[in-house]
Amino acid sequence: MTRNIWRLAFVAFNLTLIVLTMTRSQPASPLSVTCQGNLSYSDRHDDSEFIFEGLVAMHFEPNGTGYFSMNGDIRHLPQHWQVSRQTFFTWAQRRDRLYDIVITGIQHFSHDTVPEGILEKNIAGLTLGQKRAFTITKTPDGALVLGPATSPLFICAD
């Protein structure tokens, strides 16, 4: 009788290990994230100041594509422009929470008055074909932290 209990416990333990291993080794679910919010960004270098204030929305599709939209105002003193564009990208998971994003297209809307090269000069990684590392981290309370590998850009919560 005791031998049967030990055998049953041994089998149950091994089945539990197999199930846990199988659920842990399955590929991560496809990334499907939409996050938007107001962003105020400023950078001062080379004796000039660059300021963006507006709405930024990011969307990741499970098929490895996505886009981010920028709508707002840019000041590159003493000039001031309106920005309204959508930047398309592909993404691939490099490992864990680290992703690579490659810019595949930029669509300027009619009221986008930013001269060519201003955003590209002041925000690295916004040119066609350029690859950037990006992290997506889930917090214990379910929020998502998105941004370049060096600093968070968004904290998204339901």
PDB file of C-alpha atoms in Angstrom:
ATOM      1  CA  MET A   1       0.000   0.000   0.000  1.00  0.00           C
ATOM      2  CA  THR A   2       2.758   2.459   0.938  1.00  0.00           C
ATOM      3  CA  ARG A   3       4.647   1.534  -2.210  1.00  0.00           C
ATOM      4  CA  ASN A   4       1.592   2.400  -4.357  1.00  0.00           C
ATOM      5  CA  ILE A   5       1.228   5.799  -2.663  1.00  0.00           C
ATOM      6  CA  TRP A   6       4.897   6.569  -3.351  1.00  0.00           C
ATOM      7  CA  ARG A   7       4.525   5.493  -6.973  1.00  0.00           C
ATOM      8  CA  LEU A   8       1.395   7.620  -7.361  1.00  0.00           C
ATOM      9  CA  ALA A   9       3.155  10.612  -5.783  1.00  0.00           C
ATOM     10  CA  PHE A  10       6.168  10.047  -8.078  1.00  0.00           C
ATOM     11  CA  VAL A  11       3.960   9.915 -11.179  1.00  0.00           C
ATOM     12  CA  ALA A  12       1.954  13.002 -10.079  1.00  0.00           C
ATOM     13  CA  PHE A  13       5.172  14.952  -9.418  1.00  0.00           C
ATOM     14  CA  ASN A  14       6.614  14.048 -12.832  1.00  0.00           C
ATOM     15  CA  LEU A  15       3.363  14.920 -14.612  1.00  0.00           C
ATOM     16  CA  THR A  16       3.352  18.292 -12.847  1.00  0.00           C
ATOM     17  CA  LEU A  17       6.947  18.918 -13.988  1.00  0.00           C
ATOM     18  CA  ILE A  18       6.085  17.977 -17.573  1.00  0.00           C
ATOM     19  CA  VAL A  19       3.037  20.275 -17.654  1.00  0.00           C
ATOM     20  CA  LEU A  20       4.989  23.168 -16.131  1.00  0.00           C
ATOM     21  CA  THR A  21       7.840  22.670 -18.596  1.00  0.00           C
ATOM     22  CA  MET A  22       5.469  22.585 -21.555  1.00  0.00           C
ATOM     23  CA  THR A  23       3.617  25.740 -20.519  1.00  0.00           C
ATOM     24  CA  ARG A  24       6.860  27.605 -19.821  1.00  0.00           C
ATOM     25  CA  SER A  25       8.538  26.579 -23.076  1.00  0.00           C
ATOM     26  CA  GLN A  26       5.721  27.637 -25.392  1.00  0.00           C
ATOM     27  CA  PRO A  27       6.485  30.740 -27.415  1.00  0.00           C
ATOM     28  CA  ALA A  28       5.317  34.045 -26.007  1.00  0.00           C
ATOM     29  CA  SER A  29       1.964  35.263 -27.204  1.00  0.00           C
ATOM     30  CA  PRO A  30       2.151  37.650 -30.159  1.00  0.00           C
ATOM     31  CA  LEU A  31       2.665  41.269 -29.230  1.00  0.00           C
ATOM     32  CA  SER A  32      -0.508  43.330 -29.589  1.00  0.00           C
ATOM     33  CA  VAL A  33      -0.135  46.708 -27.897  1.00  0.00           C
ATOM     34  CA  THR A  34      -1.699  50.120 -28.391  1.00  0.00           C
ATOM     35  CA  CYS A  35      -0.591  53.002 -26.237  1.00  0.00           C
ATOM     36  CA  GLN A  36      -1.121  56.722 -26.576  1.00  0.00           C
ATOM     37  CA  GLY A  37      -0.527  59.808 -24.520  1.00  0.00           C
ATOM     38  CA  ASN A  38       0.716  63.342 -24.421  1.00  0.00           C
ATOM     39  CA  LEU A  39       4.440  63.788 -24.629  1.00  0.00           C
ATOM     40  CA  SER A  40       6.606  66.767 -23.782  1.00  0.00           C
ATOM     41  CA  TYR A  41      10.168  66.287 -24.976  1.00  0.00           C
ATOM     42  CA  SER A  42      12.989  68.795 -24.963  1.00  0.00           C
ATOM     43  CA  ASP A  43      16.635  68.547 -25.849  1.00  0.00           C
ATOM     44  CA  ARG A  44      19.303  71.190 -25.747  1.00  0.00           C
ATOM     45  CA  HIS A  45      22.521  70.694 -27.690  1.00  0.00           C
ATOM     46  CA  ASP A  46      24.809  72.722 -29.915  1.00  0.00           C
ATOM     47  CA  ASP A  47      23.432  75.949 -28.373  1.00  0.00           C
ATOM     48  CA  SER A  48      19.926  75.241 -29.684  1.00  0.00           C
ATOM     49  CA  GLU A  49      16.799  73.869 -28.066  1.00  0.00           C
ATOM     50  CA  PHE A  50      14.391  71.353 -29.600  1.00  0.00           C
ATOM     51  CA  ILE A  51      10.927  70.978 -28.034  1.00  0.00           C
ATOM     52  CA  PHE A  52       8.067  68.643 -28.999  1.00  0.00           C
ATOM     53  CA  GLU A  53       4.687  68.845 -27.307  1.00  0.00           C
ATOM     54  CA  GLY A  54       1.785  66.752 -28.529  1.00  0.00           C
ATOM     55  CA  LEU A  55       0.109  63.404 -28.823  1.00  0.00           C
ATOM     56  CA  VAL A  56       2.037  60.248 -29.619  1.00  0.00           C
ATOM     57  CA  ALA A  57       0.341  56.909 -30.267  1.00  0.00           C
ATOM     58  CA  MET A  58       2.135  53.580 -30.738  1.00  0.00           C
ATOM     59  CA  HIS A  59       0.565  50.417 -32.096  1.00  0.00           C
ATOM     60  CA  PHE A  60       2.182  46.980 -32.372  1.00  0.00           C
ATOM     61  CA  GLU A  61       0.441  44.309 -34.478  1.00  0.00           C
ATOM     62  CA  PRO A  62       0.928  40.580 -33.734  1.00  0.00           C
ATOM     63  CA  ASN A  63       2.225  40.088 -37.311  1.00  0.00           C
ATOM     64  CA  GLY A  64       5.447  42.042 -36.601  1.00  0.00           C
ATOM     65  CA  THR A  65       4.362  45.428 -37.955  1.00  0.00           C
ATOM     66  CA  GLY A  66       3.240  48.634 -36.306  1.00  0.00           C
ATOM     67  CA  TYR A  67       3.210  52.394 -36.421  1.00  0.00           C
ATOM     68  CA  PHE A  68       3.484  55.447 -34.261  1.00  0.00           C
ATOM     69  CA  SER A  69       1.748  58.733 -34.863  1.00  0.00           C
ATOM     70  CA  MET A  70       2.974  62.177 -33.824  1.00  0.00           C
ATOM     71  CA  ASN A  71       0.646  65.172 -33.754  1.00  0.00           C
ATOM     72  CA  GLY A  72       1.624  68.413 -32.082  1.00  0.00           C
ATOM     73  CA  ASP A  73       4.006  71.330 -32.101  1.00  0.00           C
ATOM     74  CA  ILE A  74       7.749  71.492 -32.590  1.00  0.00           C
ATOM     75  CA  ARG A  75       9.858  74.436 -31.568  1.00  0.00           C
ATOM     76  CA  HIS A  76      13.431  74.630 -32.690  1.00  0.00           C
ATOM     77  CA  LEU A  77      14.057  78.116 -31.484  1.00  0.00           C
ATOM     78  CA  PRO A  78      13.342  80.547 -32.963  1.00  0.00           C
ATOM     79  CA  GLN A  79      11.195  78.515 -35.415  1.00  0.00           C
ATOM     80  CA  HIS A  80       7.861  76.798 -34.750  1.00  0.00           C
ATOM     81  CA  TRP A  81       6.101  74.105 -36.826  1.00  0.00           C
ATOM     82  CA  GLN A  82       3.160  71.721 -36.680  1.00  0.00           C
ATOM     83  CA  VAL A  83       3.937  68.028 -36.925  1.00  0.00           C
ATOM     84  CA  SER A  84       1.417  65.431 -38.077  1.00  0.00           C
ATOM     85  CA  ARG A  85       2.830  62.158 -39.351  1.00  0.00           C
ATOM     86  CA  GLN A  86       2.636  58.428 -39.048  1.00  0.00           C
ATOM     87  CA  THR A  87       5.794  56.330 -39.000  1.00  0.00           C
ATOM     88  CA  PHE A  88       5.511  52.650 -39.915  1.00  0.00           C
ATOM     89  CA  PHE A  89       7.861  49.967 -38.638  1.00  0.00           C
ATOM     90  CA  THR A  90       8.521  46.277 -38.378  1.00  0.00           C
ATOM     91  CA  TRP A  91       9.417  44.736 -35.063  1.00  0.00           C
ATOM     92  CA  ALA A  92      11.035  41.513 -33.917  1.00  0.00           C
ATOM     93  CA  GLN A  93      11.643  40.224 -30.440  1.00  0.00           C
ATOM     94  CA  ARG A  94      15.368  39.981 -29.764  1.00  0.00           C
ATOM     95  CA  ARG A  95      15.033  38.441 -26.307  1.00  0.00           C
ATOM     96  CA  ASP A  96      12.773  38.671 -23.278  1.00  0.00           C
ATOM     97  CA  ARG A  97      11.514  42.267 -23.223  1.00  0.00           C
ATOM     98  CA  LEU A  98      13.918  43.654 -25.838  1.00  0.00           C
ATOM     99  CA  TYR A  99      12.657  44.274 -29.381  1.00  0.00           C
ATOM    100  CA  ASP A 100      14.205  45.616 -32.571  1.00  0.00           C
ATOM    101  CA  ILE A 101      12.226  48.189 -34.546  1.00  0.00           C
ATOM    102  CA  VAL A 102      13.060  49.102 -38.164  1.00  0.00           C
ATOM    103  CA  ILE A 103      11.429  52.166 -39.747  1.00  0.00           C
ATOM    104  CA  THR A 104       9.770  51.161 -43.047  1.00  0.00           C
ATOM    105  CA  GLY A 105       7.819  54.269 -44.030  1.00  0.00           C
ATOM    106  CA  ILE A 106       6.811  57.778 -43.021  1.00  0.00           C
ATOM    107  CA  GLN A 107       3.551  59.402 -44.059  1.00  0.00           C
ATOM    108  CA  HIS A 108       3.343  63.194 -43.683  1.00  0.00           C
ATOM    109  CA  PHE A 109      -0.168  64.616 -43.372  1.00  0.00           C
ATOM    110  CA  SER A 110      -1.143  67.861 -45.091  1.00  0.00           C
ATOM    111  CA  HIS A 111      -0.716  70.117 -42.066  1.00  0.00           C
ATOM    112  CA  ASP A 112       2.760  68.789 -41.208  1.00  0.00           C
ATOM    113  CA  THR A 113       5.017  71.804 -41.751  1.00  0.00           C
ATOM    114  CA  VAL A 114       8.257  70.452 -40.249  1.00  0.00           C
ATOM    115  CA  PRO A 115      11.152  70.870 -42.725  1.00  0.00           C
ATOM    116  CA  GLU A 116      12.909  67.696 -43.868  1.00  0.00           C
ATOM    117  CA  GLY A 117      15.637  66.583 -41.462  1.00  0.00           C
ATOM    118  CA  ILE A 118      14.553  68.495 -38.321  1.00  0.00           C
ATOM    119  CA  LEU A 119      13.043  65.488 -36.530  1.00  0.00           C
ATOM    120  CA  GLU A 120      15.712  63.159 -37.836  1.00  0.00           C
ATOM    121  CA  LYS A 121      18.467  65.423 -36.512  1.00  0.00           C
ATOM    122  CA  ASN A 122      16.912  65.833 -33.077  1.00  0.00           C
ATOM    123  CA  ILE A 123      15.322  62.440 -32.443  1.00  0.00           C
ATOM    124  CA  ALA A 124      17.659  59.604 -33.377  1.00  0.00           C
ATOM    125  CA  GLY A 125      16.148  56.616 -35.102  1.00  0.00           C
ATOM    126  CA  LEU A 126      13.433  58.223 -37.205  1.00  0.00           C
ATOM    127  CA  THR A 127      14.959  57.665 -40.630  1.00  0.00           C
ATOM    128  CA  LEU A 128      13.946  54.981 -43.118  1.00  0.00           C
ATOM    129  CA  GLY A 129      15.686  51.664 -42.623  1.00  0.00           C
ATOM    130  CA  GLN A 130      17.170  52.605 -39.267  1.00  0.00           C
ATOM    131  CA  LYS A 131      17.046  49.936 -36.549  1.00  0.00           C
ATOM    132  CA  ARG A 132      16.474  50.795 -32.883  1.00  0.00           C
ATOM    133  CA  ALA A 133      16.271  48.688 -29.736  1.00  0.00           C
ATOM    134  CA  PHE A 134      13.040  49.064 -27.794  1.00  0.00           C
ATOM    135  CA  THR A 135      11.861  47.558 -24.511  1.00  0.00           C
ATOM    136  CA  ILE A 136       8.398  46.571 -23.375  1.00  0.00           C
ATOM    137  CA  THR A 137       8.117  45.697 -19.712  1.00  0.00           C
ATOM    138  CA  LYS A 138       5.001  44.653 -17.823  1.00  0.00           C
ATOM    139  CA  THR A 139       4.763  45.955 -14.261  1.00  0.00           C
ATOM    140  CA  PRO A 140       3.316  43.865 -11.413  1.00  0.00           C
ATOM    141  CA  ASP A 141       0.056  45.858 -11.581  1.00  0.00           C
ATOM    142  CA  GLY A 142      -0.384  45.192 -15.318  1.00  0.00           C
ATOM    143  CA  ALA A 143       0.859  48.476 -16.793  1.00  0.00           C
ATOM    144  CA  LEU A 144       3.232  48.439 -19.760  1.00  0.00           C
ATOM    145  CA  VAL A 145       6.430  50.482 -19.880  1.00  0.00           C
ATOM    146  CA  LEU A 146       7.536  51.188 -23.471  1.00  0.00           C
ATOM    147  CA  GLY A 147      10.573  53.032 -24.715  1.00  0.00           C
ATOM    148  CA  PRO A 148      14.084  52.953 -26.060  1.00  0.00           C
ATOM    149  CA  ALA A 149      16.480  50.652 -24.267  1.00  0.00           C
ATOM    150  CA  THR A 150      17.962  53.640 -22.404  1.00  0.00           C
ATOM    151  CA  SER A 151      14.824  55.228 -20.900  1.00  0.00           C
ATOM    152  CA  PRO A 152      11.052  54.755 -20.742  1.00  0.00           C
ATOM    153  CA  LEU A 153       8.885  56.786 -23.103  1.00  0.00           C
ATOM    154  CA  PHE A 154       5.380  55.616 -22.149  1.00  0.00           C
ATOM    155  CA  ILE A 155       3.713  53.973 -19.206  1.00  0.00           C
ATOM    156  CA  CYS A 156       0.423  52.512 -20.427  1.00  0.00           C
ATOM    157  CA  ALA A 157      -2.321  51.399 -18.075  1.00  0.00           C
ATOM    158  CA  ASP A 158      -5.938  50.411 -18.572  1.00  0.00           C
TER     159      ASP A 158
END
